[in-house]
Short mmCIF file of C-alpha atoms in Angstrom, two decimals:
data_model
loop_
_atom_site.label_atom_id
_atom_site.label_comp_id
_atom_site.label_asym_id
_atom_site.label_seq_id
_atom_site.Cartn_x
_atom_site.Cartn_y
_atom_site.Cartn_z
CA MET M 1 6.59 -8.32 10.79
CA GLU M 2 6.13 -7.14 7.28
CA ALA M 3 7.88 -10.35 5.75
CA SER M 4 5.75 -12.42 8.09
CA LEU M 5 2.23 -11.10 7.59
CA ASP M 6 3.03 -11.00 3.83
CA VAL M 7 3.66 -14.70 3.84
CA GLN M 8 0.89 -15.75 6.24
CA GLN M 9 -1.65 -13.97 4.25
CA ALA M 10 -0.43 -15.32 0.88
CA ALA M 11 -0.29 -19.00 2.50
CA SER M 12 -3.98 -18.53 4.03
CA LEU M 13 -5.53 -17.84 0.63
CA ALA M 14 -3.30 -20.34 -1.38
CA PRO M 15 -2.49 -22.80 1.05
CA LYS M 16 -1.19 -25.33 -1.52
CA ALA M 17 1.13 -22.87 -3.15
CA GLU M 18 4.85 -22.81 -2.85
CA ILE M 19 6.15 -19.33 -1.63
CA ASP M 20 9.53 -17.86 -2.59
CA THR M 21 10.62 -15.02 -0.28
CA PHE M 22 13.11 -12.61 -1.76
CA LEU M 23 14.95 -10.60 1.05
CA GLY M 24 16.75 -7.26 0.16
CA THR M 25 19.69 -5.92 2.38
CA MET M 26 19.10 -3.31 4.87
CA SER M 27 21.06 -0.37 6.27
CA GLY M 28 20.40 2.12 8.83
CA THR M 29 20.28 1.19 12.74
CA THR M 30 19.06 -2.02 14.55
CA ASN M 31 15.91 -0.04 15.87
CA THR M 32 15.39 1.79 12.44
CA PRO M 33 16.48 -0.31 9.60
CA VAL M 34 15.92 0.85 6.11
CA MET M 35 16.10 -0.72 2.68
CA THR M 36 18.14 1.26 0.31
CA ASP M 37 16.73 2.35 -3.05
CA ALA M 38 19.14 0.07 -4.92
CA SER M 39 18.46 -2.96 -2.91
CA PHE M 40 14.78 -2.60 -3.42
CA LEU M 41 15.05 -2.33 -7.13
CA ASN M 42 17.67 -5.16 -7.32
CA THR M 43 15.43 -7.51 -5.25
CA PHE M 44 12.54 -7.03 -7.80
CA ALA M 45 15.03 -7.45 -10.60
CA GLU M 46 16.15 -10.84 -9.08
CA ALA M 47 12.62 -12.41 -8.67
CA ILE M 48 11.41 -11.03 -11.94
CA SER M 49 14.74 -12.34 -13.92
CA ARG M 50 14.42 -15.75 -12.26
CA ASN M 51 10.80 -16.06 -13.72
CA ILE M 52 10.02 -18.82 -11.37
CA ASP M 53 6.89 -17.21 -9.78
CA LYS M 54 3.79 -15.94 -11.67
CA GLN M 55 2.80 -13.48 -9.04
CA ILE M 56 4.95 -11.08 -7.14
CA SER M 57 3.77 -9.10 -4.04
CA THR M 58 5.31 -6.61 -1.89
CA SER M 59 4.04 -4.29 1.00
CA TYR M 60 7.41 -2.25 1.23
CA THR M 61 8.01 0.84 -0.54
CA VAL M 62 11.24 3.25 -0.72
CA GLY M 63 10.98 6.94 -1.30
CA ASN M 64 7.88 8.68 -2.62
CA GLU M 65 6.95 10.83 -5.43
CA VAL M 66 6.98 14.41 -4.11
CA LEU M 67 9.72 14.24 -1.31
CA GLY M 68 12.18 11.76 -3.08
CA PHE M 69 14.12 9.35 -0.83
CA GLY M 70 14.57 11.20 2.65
CA GLU M 71 18.19 11.01 3.94
CA LEU M 72 19.58 8.30 1.64
CA PRO M 73 22.47 9.32 -0.72
CA LEU M 74 21.38 8.87 -4.34
CA SER M 75 22.95 9.07 -7.62
CA GLU M 76 19.69 8.85 -9.54
CA THR M 77 16.71 11.40 -9.71
CA LYS M 78 13.14 10.02 -8.34
CA GLU M 79 12.09 10.09 -12.24
CA GLU M 80 14.90 7.82 -13.17
CA TYR M 81 14.23 5.55 -10.29
CA SER M 82 10.56 5.31 -11.31
CA GLN M 83 11.42 4.72 -14.98
CA ALA M 84 13.89 1.86 -13.90
CA PHE M 85 10.78 0.25 -12.15
CA ASP M 86 8.71 0.81 -15.05
CA THR M 87 11.06 -1.01 -17.13
CA LEU M 88 11.31 -4.12 -14.77
CA PHE M 89 7.61 -4.31 -14.58
CA GLN M 90 7.09 -4.16 -18.18
CA GLN M 91 9.57 -7.21 -18.34
CA ALA M 92 7.54 -9.17 -15.57
CA ALA M 93 4.20 -8.33 -17.79
CA LEU M 94 5.98 -9.71 -21.02
CA GLN M 95 6.90 -13.03 -18.87
CA GLY M 96 3.17 -13.35 -17.68
CA ILE M 97 4.10 -12.23 -14.18
CA THR M 98 1.48 -10.30 -12.13
CA THR M 99 3.05 -7.92 -9.68
CA PHE M 100 0.97 -6.54 -6.81
CA ASN M 101 2.14 -3.53 -4.56
CA ALA M 102 0.34 -2.01 -1.63
CA SER M 103 -0.52 1.45 -1.99
CA GLY M 104 0.03 2.60 1.68
CA ASP M 105 -1.74 3.16 4.87
CA HIS M 106 -1.84 6.90 5.37
CA GLY M 107 -4.33 8.19 2.68
CA PRO M 108 -3.46 10.46 -0.09
CA TYR M 109 -0.95 12.61 1.79
CA ASP M 110 2.50 12.43 3.42
CA SER M 111 2.49 13.47 7.03
CA PRO M 112 3.31 16.00 8.31
CA ASN M 113 3.55 18.15 5.10
CA LYS M 114 0.34 17.15 3.71
CA LYS M 115 1.41 17.22 0.25
CA PRO M 116 -0.34 14.70 -2.26
CA ASN M 117 1.96 11.73 -2.29
CA LEU M 118 2.32 8.36 -3.58
CA SER M 119 4.98 6.00 -2.74
CA ILE M 120 7.32 4.76 -5.55
CA PRO M 121 6.85 2.65 -7.51
CA THR M 122 3.52 3.73 -9.31
CA SER M 123 4.12 2.08 -12.50
CA ALA M 124 1.18 1.32 -14.88
CA TYR M 125 2.56 -2.36 -15.19
CA GLU M 126 1.88 -3.30 -11.69
CA VAL M 127 -1.45 -3.81 -9.84
CA GLU M 128 -1.65 -1.08 -6.99
CA VAL M 129 -3.68 -2.52 -4.10
CA GLY M 130 -5.84 -0.31 -1.84
CA GLY M 131 -7.96 -0.78 1.09
CA THR M 132 -11.54 -0.84 2.12
CA GLN M 133 -13.49 -0.81 5.33
CA LEU M 134 -16.12 -3.66 5.92
CA PRO M 135 -19.18 -3.07 7.88
CA PHE M 136 -18.91 -3.00 11.66
CA SER M 137 -20.09 -1.44 14.85
CA LYS M 138 -18.03 -0.96 17.94
CA LYS M 139 -16.60 1.71 20.43
CA LEU M 140 -13.41 3.36 19.62
CA ASN M 141 -11.80 5.62 22.08
CA GLY M 142 -15.17 5.90 23.88
CA LYS M 143 -17.19 6.80 20.82
CA GLN M 144 -19.57 4.29 19.00
CA VAL M 145 -18.70 3.94 15.52
CA THR M 146 -21.05 2.20 12.85
CA VAL M 147 -20.23 1.51 9.47
CA THR M 148 -23.28 -0.03 7.50
CA LYS M 149 -21.69 -0.92 4.14
CA GLU M 150 -18.26 -1.47 2.72
CA ARG M 151 -16.52 1.81 1.67
CA ALA M 152 -13.13 3.26 0.89
CA TRP M 153 -10.86 2.92 4.07
CA GLY M 154 -10.14 6.26 5.73
CA ASP M 155 -11.87 7.94 8.51
CA VAL M 156 -11.10 10.08 11.45
CA VAL M 157 -14.15 9.04 13.48
CA GLY M 158 -13.22 7.39 16.68
CA LEU M 159 -9.37 8.82 16.58
CA SER M 160 -7.96 10.09 19.93
CA LYS M 161 -7.75 13.76 20.41
CA GLU M 162 -3.73 13.52 20.02
CA ASP M 163 -3.99 11.75 16.58
CA ILE M 164 -6.55 14.33 15.37
CA VAL M 165 -4.17 17.40 16.66
CA GLN M 166 -1.29 15.81 14.72
CA GLY M 167 -3.57 15.08 11.44
CA VAL M 168 -2.46 11.36 11.83
CA PHE M 169 -5.10 8.81 10.60
CA GLU M 170 -5.04 5.50 8.75
CA GLY M 171 -6.57 5.15 5.44
CA SER M 172 -5.85 3.69 1.85
CA GLY M 173 -3.28 5.44 -0.04
CA GLY M 174 -4.19 6.69 -3.27
CA GLY M 175 -4.40 9.60 -5.70
CA PHE M 176 -2.68 10.68 -9.20
CA SER M 177 0.92 10.10 -9.96
CA VAL M 178 3.02 12.98 -10.75
CA LEU M 179 5.54 10.56 -12.35
CA ASN M 180 3.47 8.36 -14.68
CA PRO M 181 0.78 9.45 -16.94
CA THR M 182 -2.71 8.18 -17.00
CA PRO M 183 -2.37 4.88 -18.82
CA ARG M 184 -4.58 4.11 -21.72
CA TYR M 185 -6.42 1.15 -19.94
CA GLN M 186 -7.87 3.85 -17.51
CA LEU M 187 -8.85 6.38 -19.80
CA GLY M 188 -12.48 6.63 -20.68
CA PHE M 189 -13.84 5.04 -17.62
CA PRO M 190 -16.49 6.74 -15.39
CA GLY M 191 -14.40 8.13 -12.10
CA VAL M 192 -10.97 8.24 -13.68
CA ASN M 193 -9.01 11.37 -12.94
CA THR M 194 -11.68 12.69 -10.39
CA PHE M 195 -12.03 12.60 -6.73
CA ASN M 196 -14.64 12.84 -3.88
CA ALA M 197 -13.59 13.10 -0.48
CA ILE M 198 -14.86 14.56 2.79
CA ARG M 199 -13.11 17.17 4.48
CA HIS M 200 -12.90 15.88 7.98
CA LEU M 201 -9.88 17.81 9.39
CA THR M 202 -8.79 21.49 9.10
CA PHE M 203 -5.46 22.84 9.84
CA SER M 204 -5.54 26.03 11.97
CA LYS M 205 -3.11 27.51 14.43
CA GLY M 206 -0.45 24.94 14.02
CA LYS M 207 -2.88 21.94 14.88
CA TYR M 208 -5.48 19.83 13.27
CA VAL M 209 -9.14 20.19 14.31
CA LEU M 210 -12.03 18.01 13.58
CA ASN M 211 -14.84 19.76 11.45
CA ARG M 212 -18.26 19.57 13.18
CA ASP M 213 -19.89 20.05 9.73
CA PRO M 214 -17.63 18.23 7.27
CA LYS M 215 -18.08 19.06 3.44
CA VAL M 216 -17.66 16.90 0.50
CA ILE M 217 -14.97 18.06 -1.85
CA SER M 218 -14.69 17.16 -5.52
CA GLY M 219 -12.21 17.62 -8.25
CA THR M 220 -10.21 16.26 -11.24
CA GLY M 221 -6.51 15.36 -11.59
CA SER M 222 -4.23 13.72 -14.13
CA GLY M 223 -1.49 10.96 -14.00
CA ARG M 224 -1.82 7.46 -13.22
CA ASN M 225 -4.79 6.74 -10.88
CA VAL M 226 -4.05 4.62 -7.83
CA PRO M 227 -5.20 2.05 -6.63
CA ASP M 228 -6.58 -0.27 -9.13
CA VAL M 229 -8.15 -2.85 -6.83
CA SER M 230 -9.01 -2.84 -2.96
CA GLY M 231 -9.86 -5.11 -0.27
CA ASN M 232 -10.44 -4.98 3.43
CA ALA M 233 -7.49 -3.35 4.98
CA ALA M 234 -9.07 -1.54 8.13
CA GLY M 235 -7.72 -2.60 11.68
CA ALA M 236 -11.17 -2.40 13.07
CA THR M 237 -12.15 -5.28 10.92
CA GLY M 238 -8.64 -6.66 10.54
CA TYR M 239 -6.57 -10.07 10.63
CA ALA M 240 -5.05 -12.08 13.34
CA THR M 241 -1.45 -12.27 12.75
CA TYR M 242 1.28 -14.53 14.81
CA PHE M 243 4.68 -13.20 15.47
CA THR M 244 7.59 -14.00 17.67
CA ALA M 245 9.52 -11.03 19.38
CA ARG M 246 12.80 -11.43 20.88
CA VAL M 247 13.27 -9.37 24.21
CA GLY M 248 16.58 -9.90 25.63
CA LYS M 249 17.38 -13.67 25.75
CA LYS M 250 13.63 -14.58 25.52
CA THR M 251 11.57 -15.05 22.38
CA ASN M 252 7.83 -14.46 23.10
CA PRO M 253 4.91 -15.36 20.82
CA ILE M 254 2.54 -12.63 20.16
CA TRP M 255 -1.03 -12.59 18.59
CA MET M 256 -2.13 -9.31 17.19
CA VAL M 257 -4.88 -8.11 15.05
CA GLY M 258 -3.76 -5.78 12.39
CA GLY M 259 -4.68 -3.89 9.28
CA GLY M 260 -3.18 -2.13 6.29
CA THR M 261 -2.79 -2.52 2.51
CA SER M 262 0.06 -4.73 3.47
CA TYR M 263 -2.34 -7.57 4.17
CA VAL M 264 -4.39 -7.13 1.04
CA ALA M 265 -1.53 -7.09 -1.52
CA PRO M 266 -0.36 -10.67 -0.64
CA GLN M 267 -4.01 -11.63 -0.53
CA MET M 268 -4.62 -10.55 -4.21
CA ALA M 269 -1.24 -12.45 -5.21
CA ALA M 270 -2.64 -15.48 -3.59
CA ALA M 271 -6.07 -15.15 -5.29
CA ASN M 272 -4.06 -14.93 -8.64
CA ALA M 273 -2.11 -18.07 -7.84
CA VAL M 274 -5.09 -19.92 -7.28
CA MET M 275 -6.63 -18.60 -10.45
CA ASN M 276 -3.55 -19.67 -12.28
CA SER M 277 -3.87 -23.19 -11.02
CA GLY M 278 -6.98 -23.87 -13.07
CA LEU M 279 -5.66 -22.43 -16.23
CA LYS M 280 -3.49 -23.68 -19.16
CA SER M 281 -1.86 -20.19 -19.55
CA VAL M 282 -1.18 -17.57 -16.58
CA THR M 283 -3.38 -14.64 -16.01
CA GLY M 284 -0.47 -12.26 -16.53
CA PHE M 285 -0.98 -8.46 -16.26
CA TRP M 286 -4.38 -7.71 -14.70
CA ASN M 287 -4.80 -4.24 -15.47
CA PRO M 288 -6.02 -3.94 -18.97
#
């Protein structure tokens, strides 16, 4: 699904572009395949070293800044892993390649431990792509939900009671990196290293409860600020996507409406391809 929607979104915005797909090897089981850290890194290295594409997009991540890499046996630390990515993305920037990475779909925390947590990579030399919510009005789980103007994607309004109890909700990944310092191009701009949020949920007696009178909380942070750019990622105003799913010996076509930063990252890469098509020299590294 991830690879399919990436290609579909890129092709929808840049229909005349040639799209190269780089596939990493997977491990784990058939039902729960995972990409190893080495395969993820090496796939980027292959795409960058070939230097045939001037924009690269991925929506997949391996590991995260706080918890590391889960159950996978590793020889390197997460700091070393992050540094290896940083070196690769510096190379891409020098070659005029713009690299885009989805920031994630579960807000600034990792469930269920609720520690601030960004997915690796968070290099300053890539464009981290977050999500917004477009205006809409519809019933979600029996409750009328209305959004009057585009805003950051992340809300518990309209969630089921089960999702609220577990503290599970969708929203743009973002926050402050603990592995990479605030880059120079972010320093000095209003809003950098600050945050404003609404505390909709409170953890009490082993479960989350919805605050009837939620408060705005503000504060400061440090480290590389994520994301850099955002676009519509909410499922409520999402995208029609086509898949084929094999069930037994039959292959069934499926249309679904989905959302997530996985949709926005390839859109940004496609937009970059369209801009490059009208330029004598490539756009290159966006962030500065």
